PDB file of C-alpha atoms in Angstrom:
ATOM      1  CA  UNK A 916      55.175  -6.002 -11.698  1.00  0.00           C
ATOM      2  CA  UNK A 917      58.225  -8.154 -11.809  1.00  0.00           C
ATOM      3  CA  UNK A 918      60.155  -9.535  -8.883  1.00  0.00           C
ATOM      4  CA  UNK A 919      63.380 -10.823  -8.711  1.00  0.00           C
ATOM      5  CA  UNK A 920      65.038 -13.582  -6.241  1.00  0.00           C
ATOM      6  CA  UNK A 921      68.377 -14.577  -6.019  1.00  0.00           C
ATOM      7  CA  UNK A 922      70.006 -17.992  -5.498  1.00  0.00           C
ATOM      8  CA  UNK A 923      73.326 -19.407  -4.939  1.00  0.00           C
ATOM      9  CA  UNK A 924      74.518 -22.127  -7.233  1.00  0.00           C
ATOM     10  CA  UNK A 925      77.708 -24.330  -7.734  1.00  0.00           C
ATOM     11  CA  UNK A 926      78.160 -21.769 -10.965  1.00  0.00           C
ATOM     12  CA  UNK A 927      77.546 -18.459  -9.291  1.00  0.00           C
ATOM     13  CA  UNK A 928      74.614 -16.479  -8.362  1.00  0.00           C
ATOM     14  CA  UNK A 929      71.898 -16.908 -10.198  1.00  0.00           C
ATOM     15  CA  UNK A 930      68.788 -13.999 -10.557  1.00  0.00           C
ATOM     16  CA  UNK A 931      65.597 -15.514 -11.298  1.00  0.00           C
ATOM     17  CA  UNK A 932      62.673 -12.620 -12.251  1.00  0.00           C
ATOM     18  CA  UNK A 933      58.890 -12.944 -12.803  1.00  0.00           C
ATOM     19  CA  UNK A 934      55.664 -12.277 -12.049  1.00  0.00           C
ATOM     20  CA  UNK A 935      51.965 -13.521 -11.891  1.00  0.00           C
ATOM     21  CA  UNK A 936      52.511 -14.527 -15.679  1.00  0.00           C
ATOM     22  CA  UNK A 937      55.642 -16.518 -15.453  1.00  0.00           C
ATOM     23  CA  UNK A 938      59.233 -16.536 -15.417  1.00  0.00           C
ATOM     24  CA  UNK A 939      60.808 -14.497 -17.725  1.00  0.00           C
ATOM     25  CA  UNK A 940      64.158 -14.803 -16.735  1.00  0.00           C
ATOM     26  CA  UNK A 941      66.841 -16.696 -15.155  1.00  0.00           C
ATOM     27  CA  UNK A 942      70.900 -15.612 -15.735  1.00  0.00           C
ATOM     28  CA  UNK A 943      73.894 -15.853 -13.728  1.00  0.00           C
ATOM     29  CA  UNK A 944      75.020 -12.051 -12.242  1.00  0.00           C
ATOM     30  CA  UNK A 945      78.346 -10.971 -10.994  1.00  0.00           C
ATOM     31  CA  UNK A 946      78.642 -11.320  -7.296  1.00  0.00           C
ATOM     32  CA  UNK A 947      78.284  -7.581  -6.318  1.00  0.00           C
ATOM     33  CA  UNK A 948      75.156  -7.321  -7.977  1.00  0.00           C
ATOM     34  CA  UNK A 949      73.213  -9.351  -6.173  1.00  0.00           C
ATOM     35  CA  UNK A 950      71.825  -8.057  -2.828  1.00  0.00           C
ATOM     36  CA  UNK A 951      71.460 -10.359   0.160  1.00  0.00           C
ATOM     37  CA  UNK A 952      67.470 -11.536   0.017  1.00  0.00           C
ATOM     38  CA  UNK A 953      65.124 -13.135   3.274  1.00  0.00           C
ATOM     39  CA  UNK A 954      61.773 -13.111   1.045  1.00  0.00           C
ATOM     40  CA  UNK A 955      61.617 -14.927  -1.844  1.00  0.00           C
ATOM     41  CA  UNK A 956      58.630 -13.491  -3.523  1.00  0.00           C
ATOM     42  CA  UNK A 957      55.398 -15.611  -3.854  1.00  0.00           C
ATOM     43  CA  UNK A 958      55.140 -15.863  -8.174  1.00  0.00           C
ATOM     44  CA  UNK A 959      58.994 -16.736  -7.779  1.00  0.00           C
ATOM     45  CA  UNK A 960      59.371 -19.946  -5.167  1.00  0.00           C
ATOM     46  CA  UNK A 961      58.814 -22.644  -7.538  1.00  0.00           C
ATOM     47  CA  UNK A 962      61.395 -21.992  -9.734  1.00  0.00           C
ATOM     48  CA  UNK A 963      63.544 -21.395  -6.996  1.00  0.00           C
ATOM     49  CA  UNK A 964      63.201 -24.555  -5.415  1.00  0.00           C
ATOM     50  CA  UNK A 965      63.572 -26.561  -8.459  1.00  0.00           C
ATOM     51  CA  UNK A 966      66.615 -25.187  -9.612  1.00  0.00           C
ATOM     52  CA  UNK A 967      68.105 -26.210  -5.670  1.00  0.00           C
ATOM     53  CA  UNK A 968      66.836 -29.376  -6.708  1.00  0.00           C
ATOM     54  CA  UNK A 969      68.076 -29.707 -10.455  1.00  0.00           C
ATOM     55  CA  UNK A 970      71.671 -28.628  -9.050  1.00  0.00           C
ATOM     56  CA  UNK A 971      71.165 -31.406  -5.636  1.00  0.00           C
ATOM     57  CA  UNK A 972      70.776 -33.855  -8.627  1.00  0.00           C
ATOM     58  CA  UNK A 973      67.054 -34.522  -8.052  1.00  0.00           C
ATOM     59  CA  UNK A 974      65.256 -32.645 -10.808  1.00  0.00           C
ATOM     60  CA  UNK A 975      65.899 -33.517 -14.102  1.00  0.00           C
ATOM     61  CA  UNK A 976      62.987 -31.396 -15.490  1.00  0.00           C
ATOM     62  CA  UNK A 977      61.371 -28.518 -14.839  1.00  0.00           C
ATOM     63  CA  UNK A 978      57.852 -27.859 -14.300  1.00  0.00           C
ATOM     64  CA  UNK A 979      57.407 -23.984 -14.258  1.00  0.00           C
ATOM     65  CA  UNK A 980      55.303 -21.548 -16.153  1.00  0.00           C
ATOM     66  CA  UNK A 981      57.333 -19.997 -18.590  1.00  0.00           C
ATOM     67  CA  UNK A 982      57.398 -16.348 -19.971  1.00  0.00           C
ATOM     68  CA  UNK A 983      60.350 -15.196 -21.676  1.00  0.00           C
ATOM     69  CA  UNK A 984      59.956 -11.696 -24.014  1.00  0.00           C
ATOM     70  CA  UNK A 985      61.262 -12.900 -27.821  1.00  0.00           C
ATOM     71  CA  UNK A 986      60.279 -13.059 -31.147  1.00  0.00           C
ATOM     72  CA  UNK A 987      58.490 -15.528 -32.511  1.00  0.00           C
ATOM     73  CA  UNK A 988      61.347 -17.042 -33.890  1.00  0.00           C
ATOM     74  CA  UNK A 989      62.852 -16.843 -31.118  1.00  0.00           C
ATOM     75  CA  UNK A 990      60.541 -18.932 -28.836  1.00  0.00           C
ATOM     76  CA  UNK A 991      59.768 -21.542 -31.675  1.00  0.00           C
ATOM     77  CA  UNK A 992      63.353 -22.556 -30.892  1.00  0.00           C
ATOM     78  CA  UNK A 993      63.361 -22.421 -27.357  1.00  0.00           C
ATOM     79  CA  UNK A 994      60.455 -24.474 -27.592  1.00  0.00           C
ATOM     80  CA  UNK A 995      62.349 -26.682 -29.711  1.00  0.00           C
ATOM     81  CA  UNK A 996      65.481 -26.813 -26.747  1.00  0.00           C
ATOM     82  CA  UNK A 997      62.970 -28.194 -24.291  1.00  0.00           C
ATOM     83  CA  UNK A 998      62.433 -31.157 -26.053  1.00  0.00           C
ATOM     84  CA  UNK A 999      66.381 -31.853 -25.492  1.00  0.00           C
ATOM     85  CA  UNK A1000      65.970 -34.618 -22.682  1.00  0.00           C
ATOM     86  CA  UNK A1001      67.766 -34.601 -19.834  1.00  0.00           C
ATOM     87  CA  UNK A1002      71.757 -35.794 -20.390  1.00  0.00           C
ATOM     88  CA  UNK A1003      71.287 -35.506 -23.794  1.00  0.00           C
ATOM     89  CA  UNK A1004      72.610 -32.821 -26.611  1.00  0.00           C
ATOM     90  CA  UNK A1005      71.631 -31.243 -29.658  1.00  0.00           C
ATOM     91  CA  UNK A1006      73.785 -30.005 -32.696  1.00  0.00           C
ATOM     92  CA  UNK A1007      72.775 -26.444 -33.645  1.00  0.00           C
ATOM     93  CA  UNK A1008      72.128 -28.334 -37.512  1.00  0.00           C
ATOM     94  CA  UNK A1009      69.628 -30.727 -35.413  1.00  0.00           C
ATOM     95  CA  UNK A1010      67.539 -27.727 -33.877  1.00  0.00           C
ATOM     96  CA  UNK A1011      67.503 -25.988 -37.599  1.00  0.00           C
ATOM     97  CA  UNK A1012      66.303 -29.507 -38.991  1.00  0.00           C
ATOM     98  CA  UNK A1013      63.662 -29.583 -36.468  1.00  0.00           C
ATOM     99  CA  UNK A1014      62.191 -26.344 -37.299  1.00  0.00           C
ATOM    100  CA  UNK A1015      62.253 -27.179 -40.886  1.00  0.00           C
ATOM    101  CA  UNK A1016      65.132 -25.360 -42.572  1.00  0.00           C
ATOM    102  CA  UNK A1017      68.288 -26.695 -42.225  1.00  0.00           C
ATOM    103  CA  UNK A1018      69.509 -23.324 -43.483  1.00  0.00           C
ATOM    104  CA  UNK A1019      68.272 -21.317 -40.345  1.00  0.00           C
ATOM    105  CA  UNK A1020      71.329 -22.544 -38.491  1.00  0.00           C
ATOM    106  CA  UNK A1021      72.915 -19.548 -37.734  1.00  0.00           C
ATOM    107  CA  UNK A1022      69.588 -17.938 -36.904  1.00  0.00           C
ATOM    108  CA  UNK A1023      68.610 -20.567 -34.861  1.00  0.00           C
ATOM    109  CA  UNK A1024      72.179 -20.757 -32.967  1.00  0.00           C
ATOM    110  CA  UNK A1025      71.485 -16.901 -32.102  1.00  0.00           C
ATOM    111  CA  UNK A1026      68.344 -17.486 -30.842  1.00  0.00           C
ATOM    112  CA  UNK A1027      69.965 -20.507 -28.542  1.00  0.00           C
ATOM    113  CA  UNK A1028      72.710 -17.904 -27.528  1.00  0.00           C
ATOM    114  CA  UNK A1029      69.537 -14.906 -26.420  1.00  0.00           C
ATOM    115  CA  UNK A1030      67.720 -17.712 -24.298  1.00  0.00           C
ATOM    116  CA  UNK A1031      66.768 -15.345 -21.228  1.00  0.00           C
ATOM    117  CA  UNK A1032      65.391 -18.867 -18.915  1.00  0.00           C
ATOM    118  CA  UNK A1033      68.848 -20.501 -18.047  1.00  0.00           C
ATOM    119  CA  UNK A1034      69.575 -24.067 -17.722  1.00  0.00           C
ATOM    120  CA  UNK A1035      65.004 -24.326 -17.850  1.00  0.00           C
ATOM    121  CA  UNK A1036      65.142 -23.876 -21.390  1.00  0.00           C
ATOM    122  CA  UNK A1037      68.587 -25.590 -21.810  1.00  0.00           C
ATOM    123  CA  UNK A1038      70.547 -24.208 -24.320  1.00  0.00           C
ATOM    124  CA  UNK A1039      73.615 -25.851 -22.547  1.00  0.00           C
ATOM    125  CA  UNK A1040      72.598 -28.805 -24.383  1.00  0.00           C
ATOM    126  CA  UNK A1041      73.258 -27.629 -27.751  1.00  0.00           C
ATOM    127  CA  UNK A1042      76.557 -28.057 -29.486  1.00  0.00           C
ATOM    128  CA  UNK A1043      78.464 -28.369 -32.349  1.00  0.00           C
ATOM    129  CA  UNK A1044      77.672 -31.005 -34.679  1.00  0.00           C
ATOM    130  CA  UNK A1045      81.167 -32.133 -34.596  1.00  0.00           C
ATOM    131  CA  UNK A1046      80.350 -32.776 -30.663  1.00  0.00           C
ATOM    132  CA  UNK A1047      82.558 -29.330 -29.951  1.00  0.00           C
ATOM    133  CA  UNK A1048      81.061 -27.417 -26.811  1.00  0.00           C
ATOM    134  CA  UNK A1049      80.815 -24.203 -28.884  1.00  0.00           C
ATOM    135  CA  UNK A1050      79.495 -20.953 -27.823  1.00  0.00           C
ATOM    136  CA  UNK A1051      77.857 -20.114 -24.548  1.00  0.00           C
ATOM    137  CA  UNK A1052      77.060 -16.906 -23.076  1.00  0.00           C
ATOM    138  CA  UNK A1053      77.911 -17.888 -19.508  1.00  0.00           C
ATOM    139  CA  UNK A1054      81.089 -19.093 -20.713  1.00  0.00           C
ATOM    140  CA  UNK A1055      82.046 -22.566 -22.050  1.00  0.00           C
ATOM    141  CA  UNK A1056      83.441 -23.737 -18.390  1.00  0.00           C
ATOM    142  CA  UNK A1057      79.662 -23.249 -17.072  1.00  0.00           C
ATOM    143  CA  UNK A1058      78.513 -25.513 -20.347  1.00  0.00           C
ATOM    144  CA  UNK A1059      80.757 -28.278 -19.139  1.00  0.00           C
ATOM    145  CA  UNK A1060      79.898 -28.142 -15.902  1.00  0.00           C
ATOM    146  CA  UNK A1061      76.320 -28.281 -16.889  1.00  0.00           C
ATOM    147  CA  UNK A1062      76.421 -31.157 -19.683  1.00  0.00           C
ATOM    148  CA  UNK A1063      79.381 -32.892 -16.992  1.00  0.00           C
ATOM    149  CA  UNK A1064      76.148 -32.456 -13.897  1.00  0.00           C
ATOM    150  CA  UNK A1065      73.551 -34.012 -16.255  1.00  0.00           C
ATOM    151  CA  UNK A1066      75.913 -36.985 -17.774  1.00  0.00           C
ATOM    152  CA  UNK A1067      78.145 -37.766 -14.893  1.00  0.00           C
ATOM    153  CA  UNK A1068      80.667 -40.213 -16.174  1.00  0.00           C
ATOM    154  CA  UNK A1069      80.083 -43.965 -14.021  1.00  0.00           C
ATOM    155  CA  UNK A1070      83.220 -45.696 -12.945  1.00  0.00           C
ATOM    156  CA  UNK A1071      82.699 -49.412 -14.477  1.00  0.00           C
ATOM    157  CA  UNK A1072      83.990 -51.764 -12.136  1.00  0.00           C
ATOM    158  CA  UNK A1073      86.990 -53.913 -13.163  1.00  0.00           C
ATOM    159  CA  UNK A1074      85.857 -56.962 -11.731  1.00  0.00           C
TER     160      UNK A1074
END
């Protein structure tokens, strides 16, 4: 049976739903839809407390077990997005390149956009390969927020 726990996060709500196998997903939801929550439920905790953690700055992976309904496709490059370190980016190009067909690009940038885990499987940290932030189904202000969280920008002193 899957449960469900919801979180609150600098980019809005986030649901995070599982069970005994995994998580299988993690989105943002519009504010009405998510009900107010005491228990977080058992199968769910870990991933709860390490996304507090990843947006506290303290977690810069994620350590979960993973379950996410896709196609084999599908999961070969969301397998292929968790090997995008921390404050680093992708181009969509790089991911097809990686899965050895440079000509899967737009499959493999549809795939990126129908990743159910976010920010765990972080397909905020692909982008164009002329460094554009392109496409993001929780909108392109949540990308830069993300990418901006992961690669703050450190004031050099001037003396």
């Amino acid at each position: 049976m899957k449960e469900t726990a919801y979180i609150q996060t600098p980019l809005g709500t986030a649901c995070i739903s599982g069970n005994e196998d995994g998580i299988t997903d993690i989105s943002v939801v519009k504010e009405e839809e998510a009900p107010t929550q005491e228990n977080i439920p058992s199968h769910l905790k870990d991933a709860v407390t390490q996304l507090q953690e990843y947006f506290e700055g303290v977690r810069t992976d994620f350590d979960l077990v993973l379950n996410p309904s896709g196609t084999d496709f599908q999961k070969k490059v969301w397998a292929e997005l968790l090997t995008i370190p921390f404050g680093k980016t992708a181009s969509y190009l790089d991911i097809a390149k990686r899965l050895g067909d440079p000509k899967s690009i737009r499959a493999a940038a549809t795939a990126n956009g129908r990743n159910p885990l976010w920010i765990v499987v972080p397909c905020h940290r692909v982008i164009g390969s002329d460094g554009s932030l392109t496409g993001y189904a929780g909108g392109l202000w949540r990308k830069k927020w993300l990418l901006d969280h992961e690669n703050p920008v450190k004031q050099q002193s001037l003396f």
